[in-house]
Every structure is written in C-alpha cells, then in structure tokens.
Short mmCIF file of C-alpha atoms in Angstrom, two decimals:
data_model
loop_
_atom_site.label_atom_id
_atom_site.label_comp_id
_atom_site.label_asym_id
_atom_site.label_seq_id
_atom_site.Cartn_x
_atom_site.Cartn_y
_atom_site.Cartn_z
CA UNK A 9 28.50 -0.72 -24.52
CA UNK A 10 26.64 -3.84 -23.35
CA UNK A 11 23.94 -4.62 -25.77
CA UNK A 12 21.86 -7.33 -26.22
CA UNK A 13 21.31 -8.70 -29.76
CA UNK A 14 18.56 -10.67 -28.44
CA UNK A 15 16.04 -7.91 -28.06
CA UNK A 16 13.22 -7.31 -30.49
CA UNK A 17 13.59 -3.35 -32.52
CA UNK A 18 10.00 -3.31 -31.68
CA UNK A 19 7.89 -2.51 -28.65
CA UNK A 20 4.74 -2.56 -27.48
CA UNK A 21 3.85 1.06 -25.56
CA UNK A 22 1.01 3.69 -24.53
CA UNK A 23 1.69 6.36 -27.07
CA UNK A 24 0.58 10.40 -25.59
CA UNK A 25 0.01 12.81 -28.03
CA UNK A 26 -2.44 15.89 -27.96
CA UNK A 27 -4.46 14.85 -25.07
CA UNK A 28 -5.16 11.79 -26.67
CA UNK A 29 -3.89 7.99 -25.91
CA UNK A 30 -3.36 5.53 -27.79
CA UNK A 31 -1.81 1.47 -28.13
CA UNK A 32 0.67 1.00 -30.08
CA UNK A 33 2.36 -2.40 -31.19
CA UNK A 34 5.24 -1.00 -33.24
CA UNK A 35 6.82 1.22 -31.08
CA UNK A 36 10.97 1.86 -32.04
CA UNK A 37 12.64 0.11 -28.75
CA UNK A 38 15.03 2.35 -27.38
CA UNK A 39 18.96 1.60 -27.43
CA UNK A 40 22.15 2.11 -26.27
CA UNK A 41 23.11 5.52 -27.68
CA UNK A 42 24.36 7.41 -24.85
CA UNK A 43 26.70 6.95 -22.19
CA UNK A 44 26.08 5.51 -18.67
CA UNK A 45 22.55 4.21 -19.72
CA UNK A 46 20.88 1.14 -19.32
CA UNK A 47 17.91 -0.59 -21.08
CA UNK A 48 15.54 -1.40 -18.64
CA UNK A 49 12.83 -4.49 -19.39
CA UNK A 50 9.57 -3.30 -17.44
CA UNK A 51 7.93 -5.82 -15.08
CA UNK A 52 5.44 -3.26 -13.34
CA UNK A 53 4.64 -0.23 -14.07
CA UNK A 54 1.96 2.61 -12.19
CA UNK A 55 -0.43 4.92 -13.31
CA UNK A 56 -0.65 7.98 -11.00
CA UNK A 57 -2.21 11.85 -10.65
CA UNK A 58 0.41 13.14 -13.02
CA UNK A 59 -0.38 10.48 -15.88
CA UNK A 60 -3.75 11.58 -15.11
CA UNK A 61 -2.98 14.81 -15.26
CA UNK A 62 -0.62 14.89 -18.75
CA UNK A 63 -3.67 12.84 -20.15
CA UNK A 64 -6.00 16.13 -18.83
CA UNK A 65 -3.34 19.21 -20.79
CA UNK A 66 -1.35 19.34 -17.45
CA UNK A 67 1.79 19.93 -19.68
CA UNK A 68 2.40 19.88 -23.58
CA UNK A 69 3.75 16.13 -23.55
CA UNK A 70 3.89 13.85 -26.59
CA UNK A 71 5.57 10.31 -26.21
CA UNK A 72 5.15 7.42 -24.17
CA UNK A 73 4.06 8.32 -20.40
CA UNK A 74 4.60 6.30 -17.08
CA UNK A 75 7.24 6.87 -14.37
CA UNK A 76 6.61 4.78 -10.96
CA UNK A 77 8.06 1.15 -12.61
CA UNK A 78 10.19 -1.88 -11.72
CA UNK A 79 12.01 -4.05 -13.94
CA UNK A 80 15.39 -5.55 -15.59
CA UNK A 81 18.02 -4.33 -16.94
CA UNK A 82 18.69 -6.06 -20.36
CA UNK A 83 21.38 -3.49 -21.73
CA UNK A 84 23.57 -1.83 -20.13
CA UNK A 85 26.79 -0.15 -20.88
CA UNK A 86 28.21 -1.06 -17.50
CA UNK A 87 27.70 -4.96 -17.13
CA UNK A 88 27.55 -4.93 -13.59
CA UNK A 89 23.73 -3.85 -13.59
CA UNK A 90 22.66 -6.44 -16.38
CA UNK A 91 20.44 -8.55 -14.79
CA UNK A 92 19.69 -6.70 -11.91
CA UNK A 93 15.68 -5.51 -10.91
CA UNK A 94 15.79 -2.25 -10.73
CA UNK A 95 13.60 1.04 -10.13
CA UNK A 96 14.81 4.33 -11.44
CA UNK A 97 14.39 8.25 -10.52
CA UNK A 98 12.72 10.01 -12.69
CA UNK A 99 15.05 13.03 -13.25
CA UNK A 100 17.27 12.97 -15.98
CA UNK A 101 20.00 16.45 -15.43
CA UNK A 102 22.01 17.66 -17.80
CA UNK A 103 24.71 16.80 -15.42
CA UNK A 104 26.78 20.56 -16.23
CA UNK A 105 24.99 23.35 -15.46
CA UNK A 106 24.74 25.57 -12.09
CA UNK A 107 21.59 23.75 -10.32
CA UNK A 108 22.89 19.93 -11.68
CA UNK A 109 26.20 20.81 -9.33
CA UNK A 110 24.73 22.15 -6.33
CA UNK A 111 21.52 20.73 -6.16
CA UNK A 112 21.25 17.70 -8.18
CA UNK A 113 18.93 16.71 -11.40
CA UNK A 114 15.62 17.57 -10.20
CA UNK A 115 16.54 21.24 -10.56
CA UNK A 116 18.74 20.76 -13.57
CA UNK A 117 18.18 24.23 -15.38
CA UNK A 118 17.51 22.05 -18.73
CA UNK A 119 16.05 18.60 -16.79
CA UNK A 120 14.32 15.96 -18.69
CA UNK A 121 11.73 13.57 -16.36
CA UNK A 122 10.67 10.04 -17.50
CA UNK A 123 7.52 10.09 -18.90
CA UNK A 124 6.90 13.61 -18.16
CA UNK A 125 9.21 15.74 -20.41
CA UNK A 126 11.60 14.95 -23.13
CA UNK A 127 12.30 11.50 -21.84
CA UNK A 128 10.11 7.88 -23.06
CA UNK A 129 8.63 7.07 -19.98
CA UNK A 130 7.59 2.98 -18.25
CA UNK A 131 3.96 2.67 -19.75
CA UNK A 132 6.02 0.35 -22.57
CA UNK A 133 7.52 -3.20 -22.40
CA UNK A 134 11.42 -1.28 -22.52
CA UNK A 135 12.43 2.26 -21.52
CA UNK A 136 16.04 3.57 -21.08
CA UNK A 137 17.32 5.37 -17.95
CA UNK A 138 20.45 6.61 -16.79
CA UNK A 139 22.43 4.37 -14.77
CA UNK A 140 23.14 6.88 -12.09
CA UNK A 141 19.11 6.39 -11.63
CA UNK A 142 18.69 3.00 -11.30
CA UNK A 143 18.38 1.42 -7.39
CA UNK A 144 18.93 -2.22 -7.25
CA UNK A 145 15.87 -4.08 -5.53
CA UNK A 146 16.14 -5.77 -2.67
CA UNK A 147 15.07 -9.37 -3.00
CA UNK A 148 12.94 -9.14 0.15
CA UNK A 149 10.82 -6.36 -1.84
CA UNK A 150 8.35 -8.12 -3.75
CA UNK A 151 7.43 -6.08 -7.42
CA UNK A 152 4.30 -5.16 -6.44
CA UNK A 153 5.85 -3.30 -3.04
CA UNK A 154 8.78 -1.91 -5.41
CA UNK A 155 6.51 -0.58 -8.06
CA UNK A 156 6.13 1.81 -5.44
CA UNK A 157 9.48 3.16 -4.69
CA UNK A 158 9.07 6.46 -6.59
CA UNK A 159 5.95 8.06 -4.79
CA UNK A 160 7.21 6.50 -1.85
CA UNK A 161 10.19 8.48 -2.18
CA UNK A 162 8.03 11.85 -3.09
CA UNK A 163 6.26 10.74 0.57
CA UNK A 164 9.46 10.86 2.44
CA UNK A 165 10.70 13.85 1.01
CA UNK A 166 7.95 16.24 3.25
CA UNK A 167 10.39 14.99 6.18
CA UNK A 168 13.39 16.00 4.63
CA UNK A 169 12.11 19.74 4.33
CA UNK A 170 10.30 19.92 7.69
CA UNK A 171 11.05 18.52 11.32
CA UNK A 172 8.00 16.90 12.35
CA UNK A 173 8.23 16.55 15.75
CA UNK A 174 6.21 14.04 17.93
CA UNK A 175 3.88 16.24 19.45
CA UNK A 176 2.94 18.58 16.52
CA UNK A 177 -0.97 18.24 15.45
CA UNK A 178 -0.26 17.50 11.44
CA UNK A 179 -3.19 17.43 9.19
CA UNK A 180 -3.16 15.95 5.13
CA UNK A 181 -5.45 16.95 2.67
CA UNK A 182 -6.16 14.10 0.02
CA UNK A 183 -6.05 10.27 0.76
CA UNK A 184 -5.27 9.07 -2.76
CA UNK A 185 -2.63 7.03 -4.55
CA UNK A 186 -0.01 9.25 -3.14
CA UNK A 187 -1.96 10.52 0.06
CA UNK A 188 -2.31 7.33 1.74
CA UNK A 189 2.24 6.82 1.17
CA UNK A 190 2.17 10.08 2.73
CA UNK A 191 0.02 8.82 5.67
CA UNK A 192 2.24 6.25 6.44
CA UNK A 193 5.12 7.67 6.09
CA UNK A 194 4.03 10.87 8.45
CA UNK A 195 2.54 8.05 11.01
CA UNK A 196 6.05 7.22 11.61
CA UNK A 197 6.65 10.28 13.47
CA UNK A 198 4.16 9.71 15.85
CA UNK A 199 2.89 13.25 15.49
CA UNK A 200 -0.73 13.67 16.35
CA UNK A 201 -1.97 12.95 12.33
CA UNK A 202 -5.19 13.65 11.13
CA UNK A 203 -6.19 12.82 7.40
CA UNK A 204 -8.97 14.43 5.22
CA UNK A 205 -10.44 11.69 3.26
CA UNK A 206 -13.21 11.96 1.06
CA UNK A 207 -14.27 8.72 -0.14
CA UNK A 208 -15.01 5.31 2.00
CA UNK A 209 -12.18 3.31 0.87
CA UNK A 210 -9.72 5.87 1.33
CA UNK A 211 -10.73 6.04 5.15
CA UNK A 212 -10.82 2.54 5.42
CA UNK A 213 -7.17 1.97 4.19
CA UNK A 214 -6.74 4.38 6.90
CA UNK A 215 -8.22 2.83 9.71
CA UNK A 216 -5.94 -0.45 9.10
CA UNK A 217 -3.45 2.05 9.72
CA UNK A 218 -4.97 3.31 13.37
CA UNK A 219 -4.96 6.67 11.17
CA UNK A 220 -7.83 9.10 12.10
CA UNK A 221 -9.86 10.58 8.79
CA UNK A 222 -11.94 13.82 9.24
CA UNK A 223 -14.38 15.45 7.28
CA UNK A 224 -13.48 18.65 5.59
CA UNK A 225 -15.67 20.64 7.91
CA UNK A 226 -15.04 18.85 11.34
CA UNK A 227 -11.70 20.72 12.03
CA UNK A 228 -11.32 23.92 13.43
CA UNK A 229 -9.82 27.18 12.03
CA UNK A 230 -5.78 27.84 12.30
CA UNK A 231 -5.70 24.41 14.74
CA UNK A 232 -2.98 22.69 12.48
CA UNK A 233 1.14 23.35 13.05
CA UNK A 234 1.60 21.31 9.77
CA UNK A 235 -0.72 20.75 6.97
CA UNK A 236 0.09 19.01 4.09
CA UNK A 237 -2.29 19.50 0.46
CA UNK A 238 -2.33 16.55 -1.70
CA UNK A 239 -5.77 16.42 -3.07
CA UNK A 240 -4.79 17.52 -6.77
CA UNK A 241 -7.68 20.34 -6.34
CA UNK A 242 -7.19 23.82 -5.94
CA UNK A 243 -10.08 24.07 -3.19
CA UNK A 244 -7.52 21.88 -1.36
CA UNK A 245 -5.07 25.28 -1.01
CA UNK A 246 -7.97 27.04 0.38
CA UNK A 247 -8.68 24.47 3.30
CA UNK A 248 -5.40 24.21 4.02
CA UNK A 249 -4.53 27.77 4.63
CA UNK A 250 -7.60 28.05 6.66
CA UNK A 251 -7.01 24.89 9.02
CA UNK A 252 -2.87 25.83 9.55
CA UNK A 253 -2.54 28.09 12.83
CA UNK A 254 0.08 31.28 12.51
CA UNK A 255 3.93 30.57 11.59
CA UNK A 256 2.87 26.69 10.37
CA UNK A 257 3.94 24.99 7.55
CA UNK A 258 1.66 24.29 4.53
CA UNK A 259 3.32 21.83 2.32
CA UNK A 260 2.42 21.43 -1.07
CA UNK A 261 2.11 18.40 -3.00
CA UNK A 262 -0.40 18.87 -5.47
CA UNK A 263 0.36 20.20 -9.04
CA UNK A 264 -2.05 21.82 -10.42
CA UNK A 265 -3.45 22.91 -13.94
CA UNK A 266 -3.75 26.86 -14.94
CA UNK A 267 -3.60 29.66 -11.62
CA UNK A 268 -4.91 29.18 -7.93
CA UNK A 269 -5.45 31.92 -5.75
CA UNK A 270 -3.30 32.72 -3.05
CA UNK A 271 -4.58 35.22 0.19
CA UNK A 272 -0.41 36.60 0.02
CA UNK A 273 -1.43 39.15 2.63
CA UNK A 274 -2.31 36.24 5.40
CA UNK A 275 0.38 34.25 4.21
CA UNK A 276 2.77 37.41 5.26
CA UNK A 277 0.86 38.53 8.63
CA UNK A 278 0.59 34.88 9.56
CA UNK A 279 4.28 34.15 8.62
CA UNK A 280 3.15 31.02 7.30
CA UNK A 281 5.80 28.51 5.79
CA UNK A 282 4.81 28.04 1.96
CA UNK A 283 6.80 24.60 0.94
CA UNK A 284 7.09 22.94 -2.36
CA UNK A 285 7.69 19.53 -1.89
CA UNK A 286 7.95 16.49 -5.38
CA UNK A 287 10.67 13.95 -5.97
CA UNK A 288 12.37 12.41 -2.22
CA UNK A 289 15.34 9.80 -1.65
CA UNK A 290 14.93 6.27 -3.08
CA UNK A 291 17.34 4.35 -0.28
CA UNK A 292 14.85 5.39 2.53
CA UNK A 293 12.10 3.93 0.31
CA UNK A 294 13.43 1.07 -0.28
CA UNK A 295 14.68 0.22 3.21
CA UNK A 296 11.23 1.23 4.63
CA UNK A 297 9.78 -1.57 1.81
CA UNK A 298 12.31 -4.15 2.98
CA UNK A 299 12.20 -3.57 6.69
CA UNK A 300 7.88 -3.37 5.74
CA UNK A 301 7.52 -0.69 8.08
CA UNK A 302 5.41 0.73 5.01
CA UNK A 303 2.99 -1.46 2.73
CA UNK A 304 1.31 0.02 -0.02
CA UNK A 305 0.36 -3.58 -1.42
CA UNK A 306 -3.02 -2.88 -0.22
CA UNK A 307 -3.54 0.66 -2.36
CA UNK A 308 -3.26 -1.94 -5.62
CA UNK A 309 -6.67 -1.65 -7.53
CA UNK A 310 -5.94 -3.88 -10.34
CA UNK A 311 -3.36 -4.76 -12.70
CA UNK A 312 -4.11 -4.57 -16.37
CA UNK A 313 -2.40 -5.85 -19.29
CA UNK A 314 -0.23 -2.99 -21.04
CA UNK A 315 -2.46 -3.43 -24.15
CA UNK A 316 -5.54 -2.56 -21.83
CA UNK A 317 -3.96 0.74 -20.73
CA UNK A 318 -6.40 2.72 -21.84
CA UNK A 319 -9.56 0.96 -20.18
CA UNK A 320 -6.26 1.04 -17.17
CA UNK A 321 -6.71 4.81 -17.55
CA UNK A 322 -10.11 5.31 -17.35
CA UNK A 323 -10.13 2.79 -14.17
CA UNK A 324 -7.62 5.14 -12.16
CA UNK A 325 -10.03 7.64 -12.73
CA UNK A 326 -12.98 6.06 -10.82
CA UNK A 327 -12.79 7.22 -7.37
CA UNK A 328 -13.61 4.10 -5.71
CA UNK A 329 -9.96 2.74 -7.27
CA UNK A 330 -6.52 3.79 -6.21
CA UNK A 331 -3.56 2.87 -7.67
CA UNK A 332 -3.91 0.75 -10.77
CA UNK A 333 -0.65 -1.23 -12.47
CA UNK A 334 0.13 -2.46 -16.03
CA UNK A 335 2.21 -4.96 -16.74
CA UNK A 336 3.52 -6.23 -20.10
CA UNK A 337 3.74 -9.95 -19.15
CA UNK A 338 -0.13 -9.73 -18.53
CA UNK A 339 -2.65 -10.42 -21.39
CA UNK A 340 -6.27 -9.46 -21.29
CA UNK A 341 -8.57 -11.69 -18.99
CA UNK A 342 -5.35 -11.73 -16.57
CA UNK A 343 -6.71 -8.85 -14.62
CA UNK A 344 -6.13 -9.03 -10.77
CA UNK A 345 -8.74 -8.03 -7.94
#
C-alpha cells in the first residue's frame, strides 16, 4: 500500500453522537488498512437534509457525518489515484453477497454509507473511501461545482427509473438543496415542469432557470402524469398523491422520520406508480458539470470553516439558506457570501 508518512495521526472533524455535535481537534486520522482504499484529503465538503436529519434521530448514527465532498487523494494503495481530486459514492458493499452481484452496493444486504452508517464520513479534514468510489474531477469543474456531484447524481437518478417524455406535465414538491438539482436536471427534458416552492429565494433560483413555481394550492386535483416529493415533510406525500392523475408516477425522494400515512386503496384503484428513488450515476453528473448544462454554484449559502460546523449546522437550518459548505483550509472570519 501507498502511504504517506507525511500525514499528521491527528484530525480535525465534526464528531455525531446521541443527537448531539460536537468539534473535535484530536480526531484518529484514518489509514490504509484495507484493500483497494484510498485516503482522501477533503477540500469541500456539504451539509445536506440527511446531515440534518441524522443530527434530528433520523437513524442511530455515532461518528463523523458528511457525504457530498471533493478532495485529494493523499494515500492510496493503487498509486495511480494519488494526487488526483476526486469525489466519491457514498455506498460502501460488502462486495459478496446476492444484491452486491446483481445490483450493486447501494443494495448491498450488509452496506455501509459514508457518513451515514458504519463508515467516517467528509465533515473532517481526511476520510477514507474505496477506490472503486472515487471519480476523478474534471479540471474544467471548479470545487465548488464538484462539491456537488453526489446529489447531483441522486437528481439524475429519477430519469433513470422513469421516461420523462417531452410533453408530460411533471410537477416537484420541495425546492431545497436537492430540489432545485432536481429542477434542473428534469428541465432538461423539456417536459412541461412545474415546481412547488415555498420560500422567496427558492422561486427566485427558479426563475433564473425560466422554471415556473406554484403555490401548494394553485394546482388542480389528479392534473400531474409525474410528480416528484422532495420536501423532507410528510404533508408533502399527501399533496402529491392528490395532484398525480390515475396510472402516474409519484416519485419519492424524501426520507422521512417515524410512519406516514399512505391512502393504499387509491394507490391500487388509481394504479398509481409508487417509486423510491436515492443514490444516481456520478459520470452523468460530472459531464453535465463540465459541459455546465447544470450550475448549482448559485444554491451556495456560505462556506464555513470546519471548526465553525456547528454554527454551519444551525445556518442550513434557516430557511432563507440553501446549501451551506465547510471547508478545512478555511479559518473563522473566512466566511463567504
């Protein structure tokens, strides 16, 4: 293996533990000890609805959180990728079992995610990740755009489930961190898109994009073929069911915490399309930030200093911010717009 002497045992990381975060200077830096990883220095590193979420009880999760990042690989036990910027999926598959062979590591049957379960996550100045995760940045893809790449990805994977044709009348619930990637991406189409946005920067990030917002009450009952809930609040299912006509597809992107109801009956008689929709392809994601037919520069909040992470926390939660960054390299006072 490829290490690098170089780097200090010590880290600097947001530590998660029983609802509670925390700073924490003297962190154990993770190393080399299994095959086909690589060490990974973060650059950039985002703070989205599941952080939010973990920080809330979502799921029992103790360690260092954070999974949207881009950065270097220091370490590596294939040299080729030392050196390299890099962002990484999030799924780490035990690489054996049933789902890991037919259907890759997000449905590995004992899967680890970064920052999410069993695996150190970003929100830390090193974090290691498989190798057959890493996707080498292009140079045209500036670390602010690449920061990106993973809920980007999530975005584009709605159009890998369901054909979205050009002159199907699409609606999204939720113009958020991830809502407005999802916007974009479903503008690309050139389906007749309509977005429910709530607050006034949310709709006007969508009017640079010529994309209509709507109140939750202008639409119409059952006028939808696709509708796509991303507002992180179980009222959200209830709106969309009501707005998506018979034998349309309600796409789900929201996790939620505890039990939301679900009308099973109309989802039978209406032979409505229930689909479950998280992690999507990286290439696409990156190619769309290279070619800039997608820029999410413009969602950036702020970028706070990794030792700030908690005021960084309670920031994302405002809801006149989107998507706030930290960034090791920053100190405090360095905070952007």
């Amino acid at each position: 293996m490829n290490g690098n002497p170089s780097l200090p045992a010590r880290m600097r990381a947001l530590w998660l533990e029983r609802r509670t975060l925390a700073f924490r200077e003297d962190v154990v830096r993770p190393e080399l000890v299994e095959p086909l990883t690589a060490i990974v220095r973060v650059r950039l590193a985002g703070i989205c609805g599941t952080d939010l979420a973990l920080l809330g009880g979502y799921y029992p999760y103790t360690g260092i959180p954070g999974h949207e990042f881009v950065g270097d690989v220091v370490a590596a036990d294939d040299a080729a990728w030392i050196g390299q910027r890099v962002v990484g999926e999030i799924n780490v598959g035990c690489g054996g079992c049933e789902e890991c062979r037919r259907m890759g590591p997000a449905h590995c049957r004992f899967r680890k995610a970064i920052g999410i379960a069993g695996h150190a996550g970003a929100f830390a100045e090193y974090l290691s990740v498989p190798t057959a995760n890493l996707h080498r940045v292009p140079d045209a893809v500036s670390d602010t755009a690449a920061v990106f790449t993973e809920p980007l990805a999530a975005a584009l994977a709605i159009l890998q489930q369901v054909h979205v044709r050009p002159d199907d009348r699409v609606l999204l619930i939720g113009a958020g961190r991830l809502g407005q990637l999802i916007a974009q991406t479903l503008a690309l189409t050139g389906c007749d898109l309509s977005v429910i946005a709530r607050h006034p920067l949310q709709q006007q990030l969508l009017a640079r994009q010529g994309i209509a917002s709507l109140s939750e009450d202008a639409p119409p009952a059952g006028l939808f073929d696709c509708v796509v809930e991303a507002s992180g609040s179980p009222s959200g299912f209830a709106l969309a069911r009501r707005l998506l006509r018979p034998r349309g597809a309600l796409v789900l992107k929201s996790t939620y915490a505890g039990e939301v109801p679900v009308p099973l009956s109309s989802l039978v008689v209406d032979e409505v399309r229930l689909i479950g929709s998280r992690c999507g392809p990286f290439g696409p994601a990156l190619r769309l930030l290279e070619q800039r037919r997608v820029d999410p520069t413009p969602l950036i909040s702020a970028v706070y200093p990794l030792s700030a992470g908690i005021e960084a926390f309670a920031a994302a939660r405002e809801p006149n911010r989107l998507k706030i960054l930290l960034s090791p390299d920053a100190e405090v006072g360095d905070l952007q717009r």
